[in-house]
Amino acid sequence: MQKQYHPGCFTCRTCHRLLAGQRYFQRDGCPTCDTCFQATLEKCAKCQGLITEHIVHALGKGYHPSCFSCAACGRAIGTESFAVDKQGDVYCVPDYYRKYAAVCSACERPIVPREDEDTYKIECLGRSFHESCYRCESCRMPLSPELTENGCYPLDDHLLCKSCHIHWRNESSC
């Protein structure tokens, strides 16, 4: 600490216990005994153990790096992006999507964002679709999610464009 002390003056700044020949720590430029130093350490939100080295701050709490891990795969998350479910469990992003992402009714793959690309989930007739999978079931023309001429005109639980809707309706009324 680049200072000199008389043996009787070298004391913990908190409890004033003599530190000569004892293990001590420097806290804000002053000597602190092991007990007082330990009392200042943050406890891990997961294991409740004292965090003596690296700390991960997330969700307003402190964690040991190994304790801030994915609830599904157990891998330490560190500084990567993560997601939290309704129960407060933490997941790496891939595992969160595997568990909670909506599945496209057309291709049966999860609807998840891709790197540097926005992803939208379209819901129609109680089903979910990727934008690219939201098509007329008859002619395969892409459908607009907007209420326009190019939008969906459902008929008997089928996704149809306007012209196929009219055609199917006319065929079924014969």
PDB file of N, CA and C in Angstrom, residues 30-72:
ATOM      1  N   CYS A  30      -7.210   1.660   2.148  1.00  0.00           N
ATOM      2  CA  CYS A  30      -7.034   1.419   3.579  1.00  0.00           C
ATOM      3  C   CYS A  30      -6.987  -0.078   3.856  1.00  0.00           C
ATOM      4  N   PRO A  31      -6.241  -0.486   4.904  1.00  0.00           N
ATOM      5  CA  PRO A  31      -6.182  -1.907   5.239  1.00  0.00           C
ATOM      6  C   PRO A  31      -7.502  -2.394   5.849  1.00  0.00           C
ATOM      7  N   THR A  32      -7.881  -3.611   5.477  1.00  0.00           N
ATOM      8  CA  THR A  32      -9.123  -4.218   5.973  1.00  0.00           C
ATOM      9  C   THR A  32      -8.819  -5.669   6.320  1.00  0.00           C
ATOM     10  N   CYS A  33      -9.286  -6.119   7.486  1.00  0.00           N
ATOM     11  CA  CYS A  33      -9.052  -7.511   7.874  1.00  0.00           C
ATOM     12  C   CYS A  33      -9.883  -8.448   6.999  1.00  0.00           C
ATOM     13  N   ASP A  34      -9.520  -9.715   7.013  1.00  0.00           N
ATOM     14  CA  ASP A  34     -10.189 -10.720   6.194  1.00  0.00           C
ATOM     15  C   ASP A  34     -11.683 -10.773   6.494  1.00  0.00           C
ATOM     16  N   THR A  35     -12.052 -10.757   7.762  1.00  0.00           N
ATOM     17  CA  THR A  35     -13.468 -10.850   8.153  1.00  0.00           C
ATOM     18  C   THR A  35     -14.269  -9.663   7.632  1.00  0.00           C
ATOM     19  N   CYS A  36     -13.761  -8.458   7.814  1.00  0.00           N
ATOM     20  CA  CYS A  36     -14.479  -7.261   7.345  1.00  0.00           C
ATOM     21  C   CYS A  36     -14.524  -7.203   5.822  1.00  0.00           C
ATOM     22  N   PHE A  37     -13.424  -7.660   5.174  1.00  0.00           N
ATOM     23  CA  PHE A  37     -13.416  -7.684   3.719  1.00  0.00           C
ATOM     24  C   PHE A  37     -14.470  -8.661   3.195  1.00  0.00           C
ATOM     25  N   GLN A  38     -14.539  -9.859   3.773  1.00  0.00           N
ATOM     26  CA  GLN A  38     -15.518 -10.861   3.357  1.00  0.00           C
ATOM     27  C   GLN A  38     -16.944 -10.328   3.518  1.00  0.00           C
ATOM     28  N   ALA A  39     -17.177  -9.531   4.548  1.00  0.00           N
ATOM     29  CA  ALA A  39     -18.519  -8.982   4.793  1.00  0.00           C
ATOM     30  C   ALA A  39     -18.942  -7.995   3.706  1.00  0.00           C
ATOM     31  N   THR A  40     -17.975  -7.439   2.972  1.00  0.00           N
ATOM     32  CA  THR A  40     -18.320  -6.479   1.920  1.00  0.00           C
ATOM     33  C   THR A  40     -18.586  -7.149   0.583  1.00  0.00           C
ATOM     34  N   LEU A  41     -18.250  -8.434   0.486  1.00  0.00           N
ATOM     35  CA  LEU A  41     -18.403  -9.129  -0.794  1.00  0.00           C
ATOM     36  C   LEU A  41     -19.863  -9.437  -1.088  1.00  0.00           C
ATOM     37  N   GLU A  42     -20.177  -9.420  -2.356  1.00  0.00           N
ATOM     38  CA  GLU A  42     -21.530  -9.736  -2.801  1.00  0.00           C
ATOM     39  C   GLU A  42     -21.725 -11.250  -2.808  1.00  0.00           C
ATOM     40  N   LYS A  43     -22.934 -11.680  -2.491  1.00  0.00           N
ATOM     41  CA  LYS A  43     -23.260 -13.107  -2.542  1.00  0.00           C
ATOM     42  C   LYS A  43     -23.878 -13.432  -3.891  1.00  0.00           C
ATOM     43  N   CYS A  44     -23.552 -14.608  -4.387  1.00  0.00           N
ATOM     44  CA  CYS A  44     -24.092 -15.076  -5.663  1.00  0.00           C
ATOM     45  C   CYS A  44     -25.597 -15.314  -5.510  1.00  0.00           C
ATOM     46  N   ALA A  45     -26.362 -14.783  -6.438  1.00  0.00           N
ATOM     47  CA  ALA A  45     -27.821 -14.925  -6.394  1.00  0.00           C
ATOM     48  C   ALA A  45     -28.266 -16.370  -6.579  1.00  0.00           C
ATOM     49  N   LYS A  46     -27.425 -17.207  -7.159  1.00  0.00           N
ATOM     50  CA  LYS A  46     -27.809 -18.601  -7.388  1.00  0.00           C
ATOM     51  C   LYS A  46     -27.377 -19.515  -6.247  1.00  0.00           C
ATOM     52  N   CYS A  47     -26.089 -19.486  -5.890  1.00  0.00           N
ATOM     53  CA  CYS A  47     -25.579 -20.434  -4.881  1.00  0.00           C
ATOM     54  C   CYS A  47     -25.406 -19.821  -3.499  1.00  0.00           C
ATOM     55  N   GLN A  48     -25.549 -18.512  -3.407  1.00  0.00           N
ATOM     56  CA  GLN A  48     -25.402 -17.769  -2.152  1.00  0.00           C
ATOM     57  C   GLN A  48     -23.970 -17.739  -1.625  1.00  0.00           C
ATOM     58  N   GLY A  49     -23.008 -18.257  -2.376  1.00  0.00           N
ATOM     59  CA  GLY A  49     -21.603 -18.198  -1.977  1.00  0.00           C
ATOM     60  C   GLY A  49     -21.040 -16.812  -2.216  1.00  0.00           C
ATOM     61  N   LEU A  50     -20.005 -16.452  -1.455  1.00  0.00           N
ATOM     62  CA  LEU A  50     -19.360 -15.159  -1.651  1.00  0.00           C
ATOM     63  C   LEU A  50     -18.651 -15.130  -2.999  1.00  0.00           C
ATOM     64  N   ILE A  51     -18.728 -14.000  -3.654  1.00  0.00           N
ATOM     65  CA  ILE A  51     -18.067 -13.836  -4.945  1.00  0.00           C
ATOM     66  C   ILE A  51     -16.745 -13.127  -4.670  1.00  0.00           C
ATOM     67  N   THR A  52     -15.652 -13.870  -4.752  1.00  0.00           N
ATOM     68  CA  THR A  52     -14.343 -13.334  -4.389  1.00  0.00           C
ATOM     69  C   THR A  52     -13.517 -12.900  -5.587  1.00  0.00           C
ATOM     70  N   GLU A  53     -13.894 -13.332  -6.776  1.00  0.00           N
ATOM     71  CA  GLU A  53     -13.113 -12.946  -7.951  1.00  0.00           C
ATOM     72  C   GLU A  53     -14.019 -12.275  -8.975  1.00  0.00           C
ATOM     73  N   HIS A  54     -14.165 -12.874 -10.140  1.00  0.00           N
ATOM     74  CA  HIS A  54     -14.977 -12.275 -11.207  1.00  0.00           C
ATOM     75  C   HIS A  54     -16.454 -12.335 -10.838  1.00  0.00           C
ATOM     76  N   ILE A  55     -17.185 -11.330 -11.277  1.00  0.00           N
ATOM     77  CA  ILE A  55     -18.613 -11.280 -10.989  1.00  0.00           C
ATOM     78  C   ILE A  55     -19.360 -10.972 -12.281  1.00  0.00           C
ATOM     79  N   VAL A  56     -20.502 -11.614 -12.447  1.00  0.00           N
ATOM     80  CA  VAL A  56     -21.381 -11.332 -13.579  1.00  0.00           C
ATOM     81  C   VAL A  56     -22.595 -10.616 -13.000  1.00  0.00           C
ATOM     82  N   HIS A  57     -22.832  -9.401 -13.464  1.00  0.00           N
ATOM     83  CA  HIS A  57     -24.021  -8.661 -13.042  1.00  0.00           C
ATOM     84  C   HIS A  57     -25.086  -8.828 -14.114  1.00  0.00           C
ATOM     85  N   ALA A  58     -26.221  -9.365 -13.712  1.00  0.00           N
ATOM     86  CA  ALA A  58     -27.341  -9.553 -14.640  1.00  0.00           C
ATOM     87  C   ALA A  58     -28.629  -9.569 -13.838  1.00  0.00           C
ATOM     88  N   LEU A  59     -29.676  -9.049 -14.412  1.00  0.00           N
ATOM     89  CA  LEU A  59     -31.003  -9.056 -13.790  1.00  0.00           C
ATOM     90  C   LEU A  59     -30.977  -8.382 -12.424  1.00  0.00           C
ATOM     91  N   GLY A  60     -30.090  -7.399 -12.258  1.00  0.00           N
ATOM     92  CA  GLY A  60     -29.995  -6.659 -11.009  1.00  0.00           C
ATOM     93  C   GLY A  60     -29.332  -7.433  -9.879  1.00  0.00           C
ATOM     94  N   LYS A  61     -28.648  -8.526 -10.190  1.00  0.00           N
ATOM     95  CA  LYS A  61     -28.012  -9.366  -9.173  1.00  0.00           C
ATOM     96  C   LYS A  61     -26.593  -9.711  -9.615  1.00  0.00           C
ATOM     97  N   GLY A  62     -25.817 -10.251  -8.665  1.00  0.00           N
ATOM     98  CA  GLY A  62     -24.471 -10.696  -8.960  1.00  0.00           C
ATOM     99  C   GLY A  62     -24.397 -12.215  -8.949  1.00  0.00           C
ATOM    100  N   TYR A  63     -23.552 -12.775  -9.819  1.00  0.00           N
ATOM    101  CA  TYR A  63     -23.408 -14.226  -9.949  1.00  0.00           C
ATOM    102  C   TYR A  63     -21.933 -14.575 -10.127  1.00  0.00           C
ATOM    103  N   HIS A  64     -21.545 -15.781  -9.678  1.00  0.00           N
ATOM    104  CA  HIS A  64     -20.276 -16.347 -10.119  1.00  0.00           C
ATOM    105  C   HIS A  64     -20.440 -16.594 -11.620  1.00  0.00           C
ATOM    106  N   PRO A  65     -19.388 -16.458 -12.411  1.00  0.00           N
ATOM    107  CA  PRO A  65     -19.530 -16.720 -13.849  1.00  0.00           C
ATOM    108  C   PRO A  65     -20.113 -18.103 -14.146  1.00  0.00           C
ATOM    109  N   SER A  66     -19.719 -19.114 -13.388  1.00  0.00           N
ATOM    110  CA  SER A  66     -20.230 -20.463 -13.655  1.00  0.00           C
ATOM    111  C   SER A  66     -21.679 -20.637 -13.201  1.00  0.00           C
ATOM    112  N   CYS A  67     -22.144 -19.808 -12.272  1.00  0.00           N
ATOM    113  CA  CYS A  67     -23.526 -19.921 -11.779  1.00  0.00           C
ATOM    114  C   CYS A  67     -24.529 -19.235 -12.708  1.00  0.00           C
ATOM    115  N   PHE A  68     -24.061 -18.252 -13.485  1.00  0.00           N
ATOM    116  CA  PHE A  68     -24.969 -17.603 -14.427  1.00  0.00           C
ATOM    117  C   PHE A  68     -24.943 -18.430 -15.696  1.00  0.00           C
ATOM    118  N   SER A  69     -25.791 -19.462 -15.708  1.00  0.00           N
ATOM    119  CA  SER A  69     -25.748 -20.451 -16.782  1.00  0.00           C
ATOM    120  C   SER A  69     -27.147 -20.764 -17.300  1.00  0.00           C
ATOM    121  N   CYS A  70     -27.184 -21.380 -18.452  1.00  0.00           N
ATOM    122  CA  CYS A  70     -28.431 -21.743 -19.119  1.00  0.00           C
ATOM    123  C   CYS A  70     -29.138 -22.854 -18.343  1.00  0.00           C
ATOM    124  N   ALA A  71     -30.413 -22.684 -18.098  1.00  0.00           N
ATOM    125  CA  ALA A  71     -31.210 -23.678 -17.374  1.00  0.00           C
ATOM    126  C   ALA A  71     -31.366 -24.970 -18.173  1.00  0.00           C
ATOM    127  N   ALA A  72     -31.205 -24.903 -19.489  1.00  0.00           N
ATOM    128  CA  ALA A  72     -31.388 -26.098 -20.323  1.00  0.00           C
ATOM    129  C   ALA A  72     -30.078 -26.859 -20.518  1.00  0.00           C
TER     130      ALA A  72
END
